[in-house]
CSV table of C-alpha atoms in Angstrom, one decimal:
chain,number,residue,atom,x,y,z
A,1,UNK,CA,0.0,-0.1,-0.2
A,2,UNK,CA,1.2,3.5,-1.1
A,3,UNK,CA,1.5,5.4,1.9
A,4,UNK,CA,0.6,9.2,1.8
A,5,UNK,CA,3.8,11.7,2.8
A,6,UNK,CA,3.3,13.5,5.9
A,7,UNK,CA,1.4,17.1,6.0
A,8,UNK,CA,3.6,19.8,6.6
A,9,UNK,CA,1.7,21.8,9.4
A,10,UNK,CA,2.3,24.8,7.4
A,11,UNK,CA,0.6,24.5,4.5
A,12,UNK,CA,-2.3,22.1,6.0
A,13,UNK,CA,-5.6,23.4,4.6
A,14,UNK,CA,-7.4,25.8,6.8
A,15,UNK,CA,-9.8,23.3,8.1
A,16,UNK,CA,-6.9,20.9,9.4
A,17,UNK,CA,-5.4,24.1,11.1
A,18,UNK,CA,-7.8,24.1,14.3
A,19,UNK,CA,-7.6,20.5,15.7
A,20,UNK,CA,-5.3,17.6,16.4
A,21,UNK,CA,-1.7,17.2,17.1
A,22,UNK,CA,1.1,18.8,16.9
A,23,UNK,CA,-0.4,22.1,18.0
A,24,UNK,CA,-1.1,24.3,14.6
A,25,UNK,CA,1.5,26.6,13.6
A,26,UNK,CA,-1.6,29.5,13.7
A,27,UNK,CA,-5.0,30.0,13.8
A,28,UNK,CA,-7.8,31.2,11.4
A,29,UNK,CA,-9.4,34.2,11.8
A,30,UNK,CA,-12.6,33.7,13.9
A,31,UNK,CA,-15.5,35.8,12.6
A,32,UNK,CA,-15.2,39.3,13.5
A,33,UNK,CA,-17.6,41.5,16.0
A,34,UNK,CA,-19.5,44.1,13.8
A,35,UNK,CA,-19.8,47.9,15.3
A,36,UNK,CA,-22.8,49.9,14.6
A,37,UNK,CA,-21.1,51.7,12.0
A,38,UNK,CA,-20.1,48.9,10.2
A,39,UNK,CA,-16.0,48.7,11.5
A,40,UNK,CA,-15.1,44.8,12.0
A,41,UNK,CA,-12.8,43.7,15.0
A,42,UNK,CA,-10.9,40.6,14.9
A,43,UNK,CA,-9.4,40.2,18.3
A,44,UNK,CA,-7.0,37.9,19.5
A,45,UNK,CA,-5.8,36.0,16.2
A,46,UNK,CA,-3.4,33.5,16.9
A,47,UNK,CA,-0.8,34.4,13.9
A,48,UNK,CA,2.1,32.1,15.3
A,49,UNK,CA,2.8,29.2,18.0
A,50,UNK,CA,6.2,28.1,19.1
A,51,UNK,CA,6.4,25.3,21.6
A,52,UNK,CA,7.6,26.6,24.7
A,53,UNK,CA,6.1,30.0,24.5
A,54,UNK,CA,2.8,31.9,25.0
A,55,UNK,CA,1.0,32.3,21.1
A,56,UNK,CA,1.6,35.4,19.6
A,57,UNK,CA,-1.5,37.6,19.0
A,58,UNK,CA,-2.8,40.2,16.5
A,59,UNK,CA,-6.2,42.3,16.6
A,60,UNK,CA,-7.5,43.7,13.3
A,61,UNK,CA,-9.8,46.7,13.2
A,62,UNK,CA,-11.3,47.0,9.4
A,63,UNK,CA,-13.5,50.3,8.5
A,64,UNK,CA,-16.5,49.8,6.5
A,65,UNK,CA,-15.5,49.2,2.8
A,66,UNK,CA,-17.0,47.5,0.0
A,67,UNK,CA,-13.8,46.7,-1.2
A,68,UNK,CA,-10.3,45.5,0.6
A,69,UNK,CA,-8.5,48.4,2.4
A,70,UNK,CA,-4.6,48.9,3.4
A,71,UNK,CA,-3.3,48.2,6.5
A,72,UNK,CA,-0.9,49.5,9.0
A,73,UNK,CA,0.5,47.1,11.3
A,74,UNK,CA,1.0,48.8,14.4
A,75,UNK,CA,4.1,47.4,17.0
A,76,UNK,CA,4.0,48.6,20.5
A,77,UNK,CA,7.1,49.9,22.2
A,78,UNK,CA,8.5,48.7,25.8
A,79,UNK,CA,12.0,48.3,25.4
A,80,UNK,CA,11.5,44.8,23.9
A,81,UNK,CA,10.8,43.9,27.7
A,82,UNK,CA,7.0,44.8,28.2
A,83,UNK,CA,4.0,46.3,26.3
A,84,UNK,CA,0.9,45.4,24.7
A,85,UNK,CA,-0.6,45.3,21.4
A,86,UNK,CA,-3.6,46.9,22.6
A,87,UNK,CA,-2.0,50.1,23.7
A,88,UNK,CA,0.3,52.9,22.4
A,89,UNK,CA,2.2,55.2,24.9
A,90,UNK,CA,0.7,56.9,27.3
A,91,UNK,CA,1.0,60.1,25.8
A,92,UNK,CA,-0.9,59.0,22.9
A,93,UNK,CA,-4.5,58.3,23.4
A,94,UNK,CA,-6.2,54.7,22.2
A,95,UNK,CA,-8.9,56.5,20.6
A,96,UNK,CA,-6.9,59.1,18.7
A,97,UNK,CA,-4.4,56.5,17.2
A,98,UNK,CA,-7.4,54.2,15.9
A,99,UNK,CA,-9.6,56.8,15.0
A,100,UNK,CA,-7.1,58.3,12.8
A,101,UNK,CA,-6.1,55.1,11.3
A,102,UNK,CA,-9.5,54.2,10.9
A,103,UNK,CA,-11.1,57.3,9.5
A,104,UNK,CA,-8.4,57.5,6.9
A,105,UNK,CA,-9.7,54.1,5.1
A,106,UNK,CA,-7.1,52.1,6.7
A,107,UNK,CA,-7.2,48.9,8.6
A,108,UNK,CA,-5.7,48.9,11.9
A,109,UNK,CA,-3.4,45.5,12.9
A,110,UNK,CA,-1.8,45.7,16.3
A,111,UNK,CA,0.4,42.6,17.1
A,112,UNK,CA,2.2,41.2,20.0
A,113,UNK,CA,5.9,39.8,19.9
A,114,UNK,CA,8.2,37.9,22.1
A,115,UNK,CA,9.9,40.2,24.7
A,116,UNK,CA,13.6,39.8,25.3
A,117,UNK,CA,13.5,38.1,28.6
A,118,UNK,CA,11.3,35.5,26.6
A,119,UNK,CA,13.6,35.0,23.6
A,120,UNK,CA,16.8,36.6,22.2
A,121,UNK,CA,16.7,38.5,18.8
A,122,UNK,CA,15.7,37.6,16.1
A,123,UNK,CA,12.7,36.2,17.6
A,124,UNK,CA,10.7,39.6,17.9
A,125,UNK,CA,11.4,40.3,14.0
A,126,UNK,CA,10.8,36.6,13.1
A,127,UNK,CA,7.3,37.3,14.9
A,128,UNK,CA,6.8,40.7,13.6
A,129,UNK,CA,7.5,39.1,9.8
A,130,UNK,CA,5.1,36.2,11.0
A,131,UNK,CA,2.6,38.7,11.5
A,132,UNK,CA,2.7,40.2,8.2
A,133,UNK,CA,2.8,37.0,6.4
A,134,UNK,CA,-0.4,35.9,8.4
A,135,UNK,CA,-2.2,39.1,7.4
A,136,UNK,CA,-1.5,38.9,3.6
A,137,UNK,CA,-2.5,35.1,3.8
A,138,UNK,CA,-5.8,35.6,5.4
A,139,UNK,CA,-6.3,39.0,3.5
A,140,UNK,CA,-9.6,37.9,1.9
A,141,UNK,CA,-11.0,36.9,5.3
A,142,UNK,CA,-9.8,40.4,6.9
A,143,UNK,CA,-11.0,42.4,4.1
A,144,UNK,CA,-7.2,43.6,3.4
A,145,UNK,CA,-5.7,44.3,0.3
A,146,UNK,CA,-2.8,42.0,0.2
A,147,UNK,CA,-0.3,44.6,-2.0
A,148,UNK,CA,-0.8,47.4,0.5
A,149,UNK,CA,0.5,47.0,3.8
A,150,UNK,CA,2.5,49.1,6.1
A,151,UNK,CA,4.2,49.1,9.4
A,152,UNK,CA,4.0,51.7,12.1
A,153,UNK,CA,5.8,51.4,15.5
A,154,UNK,CA,7.1,53.4,18.3
A,155,UNK,CA,10.2,52.9,20.5
A,156,UNK,CA,11.3,49.2,20.1
A,157,UNK,CA,8.2,48.8,18.0
A,158,UNK,CA,9.6,51.4,15.5
A,159,UNK,CA,12.8,49.5,15.9
A,160,UNK,CA,11.0,46.2,14.6
A,161,UNK,CA,9.3,48.3,12.2
A,162,UNK,CA,12.0,49.6,10.5
A,163,UNK,CA,13.6,46.1,10.5
A,164,UNK,CA,10.5,44.7,9.0
A,165,UNK,CA,10.8,47.4,6.1
A,166,UNK,CA,14.7,46.7,5.5
A,167,UNK,CA,15.4,43.1,6.1
A,168,UNK,CA,14.6,41.1,2.9
A,169,UNK,CA,15.2,37.4,2.6
A,170,UNK,CA,16.1,37.3,-1.1
A,171,UNK,CA,18.9,40.0,0.1
A,172,UNK,CA,21.6,38.0,1.4
A,173,UNK,CA,22.1,35.0,3.4
A,174,UNK,CA,22.1,36.6,6.7
A,175,UNK,CA,18.8,38.4,5.6
A,176,UNK,CA,17.3,34.9,4.7
A,177,UNK,CA,17.9,33.9,8.5
A,178,UNK,CA,16.2,36.7,9.7
A,179,UNK,CA,12.9,36.1,8.0
A,180,UNK,CA,12.0,33.0,10.5
A,181,UNK,CA,9.8,29.9,10.1
A,182,UNK,CA,7.2,30.6,12.9
A,183,UNK,CA,3.4,30.6,11.4
A,184,UNK,CA,2.4,31.4,7.9
A,185,UNK,CA,5.3,30.2,5.7
A,186,UNK,CA,5.3,31.0,2.0
A,187,UNK,CA,4.0,34.2,2.3
A,188,UNK,CA,5.8,37.7,1.2
A,189,UNK,CA,6.5,39.5,4.5
A,190,UNK,CA,7.4,43.0,2.5
A,191,UNK,CA,5.8,46.3,3.3
A,192,UNK,CA,5.1,49.2,1.2
A,193,UNK,CA,5.5,51.9,3.9
A,194,UNK,CA,7.3,52.7,7.0
A,195,UNK,CA,6.7,55.0,10.0
A,196,UNK,CA,8.9,54.8,13.4
A,197,UNK,CA,8.8,56.9,16.2
A,198,UNK,CA,12.1,57.5,18.3
A,199,UNK,CA,13.5,53.9,17.3
A,200,UNK,CA,16.7,52.4,18.2
A,201,UNK,CA,18.7,52.2,14.6
A,202,UNK,CA,22.1,51.4,15.4
A,203,UNK,CA,22.6,49.1,18.8
A,204,UNK,CA,26.5,49.3,18.5
A,205,UNK,CA,26.5,53.0,18.7
A,206,UNK,CA,24.3,53.1,21.6
A,207,UNK,CA,26.9,51.6,23.8
A,208,UNK,CA,28.5,55.3,24.4
A,209,UNK,CA,25.0,56.4,25.7
A,210,UNK,CA,24.3,54.8,29.0
A,211,UNK,CA,20.4,54.0,29.6
A,212,UNK,CA,18.7,56.2,32.3
A,213,UNK,CA,16.9,53.2,33.4
A,214,UNK,CA,14.4,54.1,36.3
A,215,UNK,CA,14.2,51.0,39.1
A,216,UNK,CA,12.0,48.0,38.8
A,217,UNK,CA,8.2,48.2,40.6
A,218,UNK,CA,9.6,46.2,43.2
A,219,UNK,CA,12.6,48.3,43.8
A,220,UNK,CA,15.0,46.1,42.0
A,221,UNK,CA,17.4,46.9,39.3
A,222,UNK,CA,15.3,46.9,35.7
A,223,UNK,CA,16.9,44.7,33.3
A,224,UNK,CA,19.1,46.0,30.5
A,225,UNK,CA,16.8,46.2,27.1
A,226,UNK,CA,20.0,45.7,25.0
A,227,UNK,CA,20.9,42.8,26.9
A,228,UNK,CA,17.4,41.2,27.0
A,229,UNK,CA,17.2,41.7,23.5
A,230,UNK,CA,20.6,40.2,22.6
A,231,UNK,CA,21.0,37.7,25.2
A,232,UNK,CA,24.1,39.0,26.4
A,233,UNK,CA,25.8,42.4,26.6
A,234,UNK,CA,26.4,44.5,23.0
A,235,UNK,CA,29.8,44.2,24.2
A,236,UNK,CA,29.7,40.4,24.3
A,237,UNK,CA,28.1,40.2,21.2
A,238,UNK,CA,29.1,42.8,18.9
A,239,UNK,CA,27.9,40.7,15.8
A,240,UNK,CA,24.3,40.2,16.8
A,241,UNK,CA,24.4,43.9,18.1
A,242,UNK,CA,24.9,45.2,14.4
A,243,UNK,CA,22.7,42.0,13.0
A,244,UNK,CA,19.9,43.9,15.1
A,245,UNK,CA,20.6,47.1,14.0
A,246,UNK,CA,18.4,48.9,11.5
A,247,UNK,CA,21.3,50.7,9.6
A,248,UNK,CA,22.9,47.4,8.9
A,249,UNK,CA,20.6,46.8,6.0
A,250,UNK,CA,19.8,50.4,4.8
A,251,UNK,CA,21.4,49.7,1.4
A,252,UNK,CA,21.0,45.9,1.1
A,253,UNK,CA,17.9,46.6,-1.3
A,254,UNK,CA,15.3,49.4,-2.3
A,255,UNK,CA,13.9,50.3,1.0
A,256,UNK,CA,10.4,51.3,1.1
A,257,UNK,CA,9.7,55.0,2.0
A,258,UNK,CA,10.3,56.2,5.4
A,259,UNK,CA,9.1,58.7,8.0
A,260,UNK,CA,11.3,59.1,10.9
A,261,UNK,CA,9.8,60.9,14.0
A,262,UNK,CA,11.8,61.9,17.2
A,263,UNK,CA,11.9,63.9,19.7
A,264,UNK,CA,15.3,66.1,20.0
A,265,UNK,CA,15.5,65.5,23.8
A,266,UNK,CA,14.9,62.1,23.8
A,267,UNK,CA,17.2,61.0,26.9
A,268,UNK,CA,16.6,57.5,26.5
A,269,UNK,CA,17.2,57.2,22.5
A,270,UNK,CA,18.9,60.1,21.4
A,271,UNK,CA,17.8,61.8,18.3
A,272,UNK,CA,20.8,61.1,16.4
A,273,UNK,CA,19.4,57.4,16.3
A,274,UNK,CA,17.0,58.5,13.5
A,275,UNK,CA,19.4,60.8,12.0
A,276,UNK,CA,21.9,58.3,11.6
A,277,UNK,CA,19.1,56.1,9.8
A,278,UNK,CA,17.8,58.8,7.7
A,279,UNK,CA,21.3,59.2,6.4
A,280,UNK,CA,22.0,55.5,5.7
A,281,UNK,CA,18.5,55.8,3.5
A,282,UNK,CA,19.4,58.4,1.6
A,283,UNK,CA,22.7,57.1,0.7
A,284,UNK,CA,20.9,54.1,-0.6
A,285,UNK,CA,18.5,56.5,-2.8
A,286,UNK,CA,15.9,56.0,-0.4
A,287,UNK,CA,12.7,58.2,0.1
A,288,UNK,CA,13.1,59.2,3.8
A,289,UNK,CA,11.3,62.3,5.8
A,290,UNK,CA,12.8,63.0,9.3
A,291,UNK,CA,10.7,64.9,11.3
A,292,UNK,CA,12.2,66.0,14.6
A,293,UNK,CA,9.9,67.0,17.5
A,294,UNK,CA,11.9,70.2,19.1
A,295,UNK,CA,12.3,69.6,22.9
A,296,UNK,CA,10.3,66.1,23.4
A,297,UNK,CA,11.8,63.7,25.2
A,298,UNK,CA,11.1,59.9,24.8
A,299,UNK,CA,7.5,58.6,24.0
A,300,UNK,CA,7.1,62.5,23.1
A,301,UNK,CA,7.1,63.9,26.6
A,302,UNK,CA,7.1,67.5,26.5
A,303,UNK,CA,5.3,68.0,23.0
A,304,UNK,CA,2.3,70.3,23.3
A,305,UNK,CA,0.0,68.2,21.4
A,306,UNK,CA,0.6,64.6,19.8
A,307,UNK,CA,-2.1,65.0,17.7
A,308,UNK,CA,-0.5,66.9,14.6
A,309,UNK,CA,2.2,63.9,15.1
A,310,UNK,CA,-0.5,61.4,15.0
A,311,UNK,CA,-2.0,63.2,11.7
A,312,UNK,CA,1.1,63.1,9.9
A,313,UNK,CA,2.2,59.8,10.3
A,314,UNK,CA,-1.4,58.1,9.5
A,315,UNK,CA,-1.2,60.8,6.5
A,316,UNK,CA,1.8,60.0,5.3
A,317,UNK,CA,0.7,56.1,5.3
A,318,UNK,CA,-2.5,57.0,3.4
A,319,UNK,CA,-1.0,58.3,0.5
A,320,UNK,CA,1.9,56.1,0.4
A,321,UNK,CA,-0.7,53.4,0.4
A,322,UNK,CA,-2.9,54.9,-1.9
A,323,UNK,CA,-6.1,55.0,0.4
């Protein structure tokens, strides 16, 4: 008797993904909740499962539309140590971010990812790319145009957004390893535009900039974000620190359009981080806009009003995605 070949769980039909053993690498989207205004909400979709770790979840909010809409993948910050897909930084109201994105005719996809003390880099980038592949794979079910996807993030999330825009699996052998194989496979993880707020772009250069970290809630020393991200200090792991730096890939392929917004008084991640990335992108012939927020610290503390920042960010994405 001829035996059938084993089924690769990454390519099993959707009907087979939600039952049986081993656990599926992702879950098909459940039906959305529909608001009175026609907005569809898909909450807590499992886009990747990795043995030994919590499932990675994402939420999708889609404005009422008869046609597939472009999507913005939102990546939260938190020093690669904390944070939640549902919440922007405390200086940016949830209603402002979500309302501005949906009001521009864009879908908003908020994603979780493994933190540094759960798994070292490149796990965070693997998860980010898996989320993009998931959205592209299930675009029809979600009401999203799979050819118009952008990323937007703040702080650690801005770092991951920049990497997602620059790291192409077909560029070099090194970048192929950064694609990862969690979640959906066989889909492109490319994005059409990037917005990064006060992101780390050159981790090696940050060695000369000690981080003013507050104590942890229990009074103990707060973990060093870079050591948590890398699984060791940047001095111990210089090659990994370089691999985790977006500036490393600025010239490896044609970059998508970038908008970088950074406070000039940022004491945690200095403004020079975005200056360095902008310069590297320009040198590579990229389309990049660097927008300083005068006198603002990290998470735009000290900015008189964050509304224009959110409006400019979403407007940039809407234009680039043709919304």
